[in-house]
C-alpha positions as semicolon CSV with decimal commas, in nm:
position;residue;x (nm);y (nm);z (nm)
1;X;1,983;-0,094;-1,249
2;X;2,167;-0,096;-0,903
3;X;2,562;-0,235;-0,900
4;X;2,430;-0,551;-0,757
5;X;2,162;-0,592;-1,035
6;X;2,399;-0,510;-1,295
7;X;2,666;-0,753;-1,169
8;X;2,414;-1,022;-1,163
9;X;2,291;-0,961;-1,525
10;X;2,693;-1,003;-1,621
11;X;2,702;-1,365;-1,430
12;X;2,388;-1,487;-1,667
13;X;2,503;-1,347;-1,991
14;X;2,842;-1,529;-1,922
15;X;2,705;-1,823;-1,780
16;X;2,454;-1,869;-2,143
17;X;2,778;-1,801;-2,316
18;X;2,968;-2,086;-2,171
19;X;2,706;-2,322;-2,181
20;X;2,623;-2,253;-2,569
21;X;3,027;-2,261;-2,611
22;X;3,090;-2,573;-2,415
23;X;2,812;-2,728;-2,626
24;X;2,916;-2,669;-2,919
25;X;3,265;-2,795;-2,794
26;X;3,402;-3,152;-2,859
27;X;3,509;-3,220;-2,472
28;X;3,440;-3,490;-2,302
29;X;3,553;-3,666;-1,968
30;X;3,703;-3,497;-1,663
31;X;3,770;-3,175;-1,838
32;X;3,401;-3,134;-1,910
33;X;3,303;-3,156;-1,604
34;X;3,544;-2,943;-1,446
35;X;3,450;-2,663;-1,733
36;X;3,043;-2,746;-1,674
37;X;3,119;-2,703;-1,274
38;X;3,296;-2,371;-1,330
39;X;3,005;-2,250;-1,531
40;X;2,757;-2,344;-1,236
41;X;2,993;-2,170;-0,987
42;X;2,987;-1,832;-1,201
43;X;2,604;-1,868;-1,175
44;X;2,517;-1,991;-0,838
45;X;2,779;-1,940;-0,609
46;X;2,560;-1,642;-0,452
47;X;2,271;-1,878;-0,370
48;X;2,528;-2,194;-0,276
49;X;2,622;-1,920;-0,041
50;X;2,290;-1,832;0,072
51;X;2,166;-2,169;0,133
52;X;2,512;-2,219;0,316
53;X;2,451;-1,929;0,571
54;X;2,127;-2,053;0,646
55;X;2,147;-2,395;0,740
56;X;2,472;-2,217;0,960
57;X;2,213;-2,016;1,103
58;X;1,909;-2,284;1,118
59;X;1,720;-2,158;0,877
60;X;1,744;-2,427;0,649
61;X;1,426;-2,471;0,459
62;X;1,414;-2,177;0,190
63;X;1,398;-2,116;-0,161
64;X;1,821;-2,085;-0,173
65;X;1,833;-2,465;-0,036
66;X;1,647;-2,591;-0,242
67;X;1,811;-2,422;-0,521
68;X;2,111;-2,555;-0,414
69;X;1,978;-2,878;-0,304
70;X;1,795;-2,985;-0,679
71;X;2,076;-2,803;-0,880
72;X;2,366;-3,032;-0,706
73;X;2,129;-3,364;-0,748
74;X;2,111;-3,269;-1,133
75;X;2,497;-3,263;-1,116
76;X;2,498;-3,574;-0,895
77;X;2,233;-3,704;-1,172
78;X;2,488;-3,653;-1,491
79;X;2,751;-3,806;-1,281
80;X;2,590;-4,118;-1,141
81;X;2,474;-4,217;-1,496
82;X;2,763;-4,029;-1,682
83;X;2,577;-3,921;-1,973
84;X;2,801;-3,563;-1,933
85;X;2,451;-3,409;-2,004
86;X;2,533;-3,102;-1,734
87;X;2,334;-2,837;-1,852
88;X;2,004;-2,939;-1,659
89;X;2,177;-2,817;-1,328
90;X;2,304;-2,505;-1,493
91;X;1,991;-2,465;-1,695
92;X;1,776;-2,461;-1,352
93;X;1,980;-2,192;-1,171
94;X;2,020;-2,003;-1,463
95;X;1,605;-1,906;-1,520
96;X;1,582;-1,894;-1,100
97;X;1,866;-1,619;-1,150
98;X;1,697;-1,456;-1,454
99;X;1,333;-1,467;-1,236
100;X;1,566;-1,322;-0,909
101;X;1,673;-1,041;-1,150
102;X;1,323;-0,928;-1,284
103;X;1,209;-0,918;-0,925
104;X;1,453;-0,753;-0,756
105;X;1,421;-0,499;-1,081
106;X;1,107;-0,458;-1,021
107;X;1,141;-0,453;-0,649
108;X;1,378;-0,167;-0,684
109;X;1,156;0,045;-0,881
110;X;0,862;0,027;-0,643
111;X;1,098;0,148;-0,363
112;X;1,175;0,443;-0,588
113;X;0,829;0,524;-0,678
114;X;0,725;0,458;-0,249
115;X;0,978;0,702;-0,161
116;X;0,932;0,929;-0,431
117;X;0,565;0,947;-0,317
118;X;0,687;0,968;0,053
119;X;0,804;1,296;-0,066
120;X;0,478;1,426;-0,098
121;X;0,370;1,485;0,286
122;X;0,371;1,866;0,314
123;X;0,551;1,969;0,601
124;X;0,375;2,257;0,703
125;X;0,121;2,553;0,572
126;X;0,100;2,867;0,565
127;X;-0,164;3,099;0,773
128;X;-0,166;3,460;0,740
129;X;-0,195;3,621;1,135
130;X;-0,121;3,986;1,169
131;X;-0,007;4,060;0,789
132;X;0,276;3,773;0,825
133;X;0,270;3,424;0,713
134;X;0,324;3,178;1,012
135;X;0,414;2,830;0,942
136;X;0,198;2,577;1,097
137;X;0,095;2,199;1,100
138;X;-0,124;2,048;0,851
139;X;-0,333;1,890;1,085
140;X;-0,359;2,174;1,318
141;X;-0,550;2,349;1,024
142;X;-0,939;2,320;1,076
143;X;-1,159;2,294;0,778
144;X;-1,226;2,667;0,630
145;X;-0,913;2,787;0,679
146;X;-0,728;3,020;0,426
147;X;-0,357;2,882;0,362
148;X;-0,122;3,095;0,147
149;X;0,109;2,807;-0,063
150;X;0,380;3,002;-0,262
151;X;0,575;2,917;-0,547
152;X;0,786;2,580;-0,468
153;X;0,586;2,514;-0,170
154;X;0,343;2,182;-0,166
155;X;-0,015;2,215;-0,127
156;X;-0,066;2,111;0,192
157;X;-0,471;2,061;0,234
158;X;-0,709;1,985;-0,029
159;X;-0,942;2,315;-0,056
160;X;-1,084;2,587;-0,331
161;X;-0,838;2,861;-0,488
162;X;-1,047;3,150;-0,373
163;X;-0,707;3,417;-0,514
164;X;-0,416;3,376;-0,728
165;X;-0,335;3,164;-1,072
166;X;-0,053;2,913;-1,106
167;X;0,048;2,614;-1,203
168;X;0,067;2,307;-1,067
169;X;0,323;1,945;-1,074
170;X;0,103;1,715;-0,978
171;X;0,323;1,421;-1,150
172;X;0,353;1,274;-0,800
173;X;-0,012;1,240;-0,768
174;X;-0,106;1,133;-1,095
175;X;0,184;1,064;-1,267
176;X;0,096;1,313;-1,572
177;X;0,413;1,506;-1,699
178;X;0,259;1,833;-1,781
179;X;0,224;2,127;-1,574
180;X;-0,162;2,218;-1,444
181;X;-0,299;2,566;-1,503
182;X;-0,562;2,689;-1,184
183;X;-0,706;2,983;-1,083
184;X;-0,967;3,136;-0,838
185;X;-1,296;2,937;-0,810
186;X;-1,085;2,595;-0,889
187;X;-1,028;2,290;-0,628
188;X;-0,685;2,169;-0,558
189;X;-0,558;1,858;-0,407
190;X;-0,266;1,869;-0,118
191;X;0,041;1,679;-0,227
192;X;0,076;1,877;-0,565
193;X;0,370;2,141;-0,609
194;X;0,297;2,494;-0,662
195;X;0,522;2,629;-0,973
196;X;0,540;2,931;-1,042
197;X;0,222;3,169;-0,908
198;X;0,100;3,304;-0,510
199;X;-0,202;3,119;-0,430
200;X;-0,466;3,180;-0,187
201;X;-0,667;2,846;-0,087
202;X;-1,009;2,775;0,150
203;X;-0,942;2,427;0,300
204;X;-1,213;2,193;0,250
205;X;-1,138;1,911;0,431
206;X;-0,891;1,857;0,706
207;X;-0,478;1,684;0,725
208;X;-0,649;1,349;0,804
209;X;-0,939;1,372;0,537
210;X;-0,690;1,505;0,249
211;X;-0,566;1,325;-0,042
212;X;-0,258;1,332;0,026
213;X;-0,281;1,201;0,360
214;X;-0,535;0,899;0,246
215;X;-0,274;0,839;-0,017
216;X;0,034;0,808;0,279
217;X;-0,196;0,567;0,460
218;X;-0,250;0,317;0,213
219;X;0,117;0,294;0,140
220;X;0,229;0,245;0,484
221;X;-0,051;0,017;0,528
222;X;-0,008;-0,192;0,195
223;X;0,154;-0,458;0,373
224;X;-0,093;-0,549;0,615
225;X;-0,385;-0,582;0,367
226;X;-0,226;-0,894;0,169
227;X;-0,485;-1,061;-0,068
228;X;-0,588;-1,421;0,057
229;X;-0,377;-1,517;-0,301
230;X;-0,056;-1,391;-0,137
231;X;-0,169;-1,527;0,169
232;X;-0,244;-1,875;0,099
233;X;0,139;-1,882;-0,087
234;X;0,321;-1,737;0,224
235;X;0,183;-1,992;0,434
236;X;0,221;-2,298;0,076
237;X;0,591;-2,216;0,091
238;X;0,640;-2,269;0,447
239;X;0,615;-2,598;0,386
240;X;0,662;-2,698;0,026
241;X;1,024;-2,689;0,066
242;X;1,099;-2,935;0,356
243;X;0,827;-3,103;0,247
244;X;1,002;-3,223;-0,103
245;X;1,325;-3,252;0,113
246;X;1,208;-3,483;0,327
247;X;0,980;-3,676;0,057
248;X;1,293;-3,715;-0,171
249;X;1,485;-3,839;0,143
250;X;1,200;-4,118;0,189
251;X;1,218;-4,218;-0,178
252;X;1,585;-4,244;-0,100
253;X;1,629;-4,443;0,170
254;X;1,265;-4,635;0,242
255;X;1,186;-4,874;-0,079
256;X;1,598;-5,028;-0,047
257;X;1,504;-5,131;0,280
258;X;1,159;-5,240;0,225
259;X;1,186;-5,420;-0,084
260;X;1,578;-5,468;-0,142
261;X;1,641;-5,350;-0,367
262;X;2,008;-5,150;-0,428
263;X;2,042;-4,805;-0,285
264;X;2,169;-4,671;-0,613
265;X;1,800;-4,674;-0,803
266;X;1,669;-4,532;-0,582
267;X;1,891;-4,258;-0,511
268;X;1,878;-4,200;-0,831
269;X;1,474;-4,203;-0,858
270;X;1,480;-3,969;-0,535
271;X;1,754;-3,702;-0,694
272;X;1,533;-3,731;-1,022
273;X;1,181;-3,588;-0,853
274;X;1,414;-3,348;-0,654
275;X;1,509;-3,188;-0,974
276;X;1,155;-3,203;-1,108
């Protein structure tokens, strides 16, 4: 866990502890609510903050307004009908924090595991010319080629070990822990780190062909091949938020003036199916 993740974590243990403690707490009137609104500060300041700087910057409808927007009318809810019941507000931003931690967790380690697999691209290989190694390309290497990859070097091209033993990390690649043993007359794939041996490869396919290199693509390229799941939410929570906003704001304000009726109800009716 990063700082920020680990700071977070300490806001929802404390905030559970101070709800379970003000529960089991005989407190009642002003005082309560003060203690209760202090306890949903500790958890949601951050997005109260968030939601803040975007409607300051017109980019009102997101996930943080709404946050902010059904947590506050479940405060607004305990209030209006003063039944002190404050936890649903609290309660609400508390699992969207615990959900915000998991993913940005979990965001986290992908990054890791991208850039640790970013490491992979061999920057050059080695050609023998005139009894001396010379340090070339990748993709300047045609197919049939004879690279030299010493120890601590990556394998830059998949091909055949045609001279030499060694072995190989190929945890990158594969993600198995323990060392590979090859020799002449195996194939080895570019991206994998040559340990300890000198070995002499036959390139059988070229930079753009390799695995290494079809690997690379597909990562930088992940993001532009979204499934039509992912797809069809992006373009559902474009709308879903102002969409609720505005139809709690109708069940607000619309049936007191058609039918009446007193403002309060249905205030109270709209803040309900904002919370829901």
């Amino acid at each position: 866990m990063n700082k920020k993740q680990k700071k977070t974590l300490a806001r929802i243990v404390l905030a559970a502890v101070l709800v379970v403690t003000l529960g089991l707490l005989p407190i009642r009137g002003s005082l309560r609510l003060a203690l209760y609104l202090l306890t949903y500060l500790v958890i949601g300041s951050d997005i109260l903050k968030k939601a803040g700087r975007g409607i300051l910057n017109r980019q009102v409808f997101d996930e943080n307004f709404l946050m902010a927007v059904a947590t506050v009318g479940a405060f607004s809810l305990a209030i209006y009908t003063r039944s002190g019941d404050y936890t649903e507000a609290i309660a609400v931003m508390l699992f969207y924090q615990i959900g915000e931690l998991f993913q940005s967790y979990a965001v986290g380690k992908s990054r890791k595991n991208i850039s640790a697999l970013m490491d992979i691209r061999p920057d050059y290989a080695n050609i023998e010319r005139d009894g001396r190694l010379e340090q070339v390309d990748p993709e300047e290497v045609a197919v049939g080629s004879v690279i030299v990859v010493q120890p601590g070097e990556k394998i830059p091209l998949d091909g055949q070990v045609i001279e030499g033993s060694s072995t190989l990390n190929t945890s990158a690649l594969t993600g198995e822990s323990l060392p590979r043993e090859v020799q002449a007359g195996e194939a080895v794939i570019s991206g994998c780190i040559n340990q300890t041996g000198i070995l002499t490869i036959q390139t059988t396919k070229e930079f753009g062909e390799s695995t290494v290199a079809k690997i690379l693509d597909l990562v930088e390229n992940a993001s532009d091949k979204k499934g039509k799941t992912e797809n069809f939410i992006t373009r559902f929570a474009r709308y879903y938020t102002p969409a609720v906003v505005f139809a709690a704001l109708a069940l607000a304000v619309l049936p007191p003036l058609i039918t009446g009726q007193a403002f309060g109800v249905w205030i109270y009716r709209a803040l309900t199916f904002l919370v829901i």
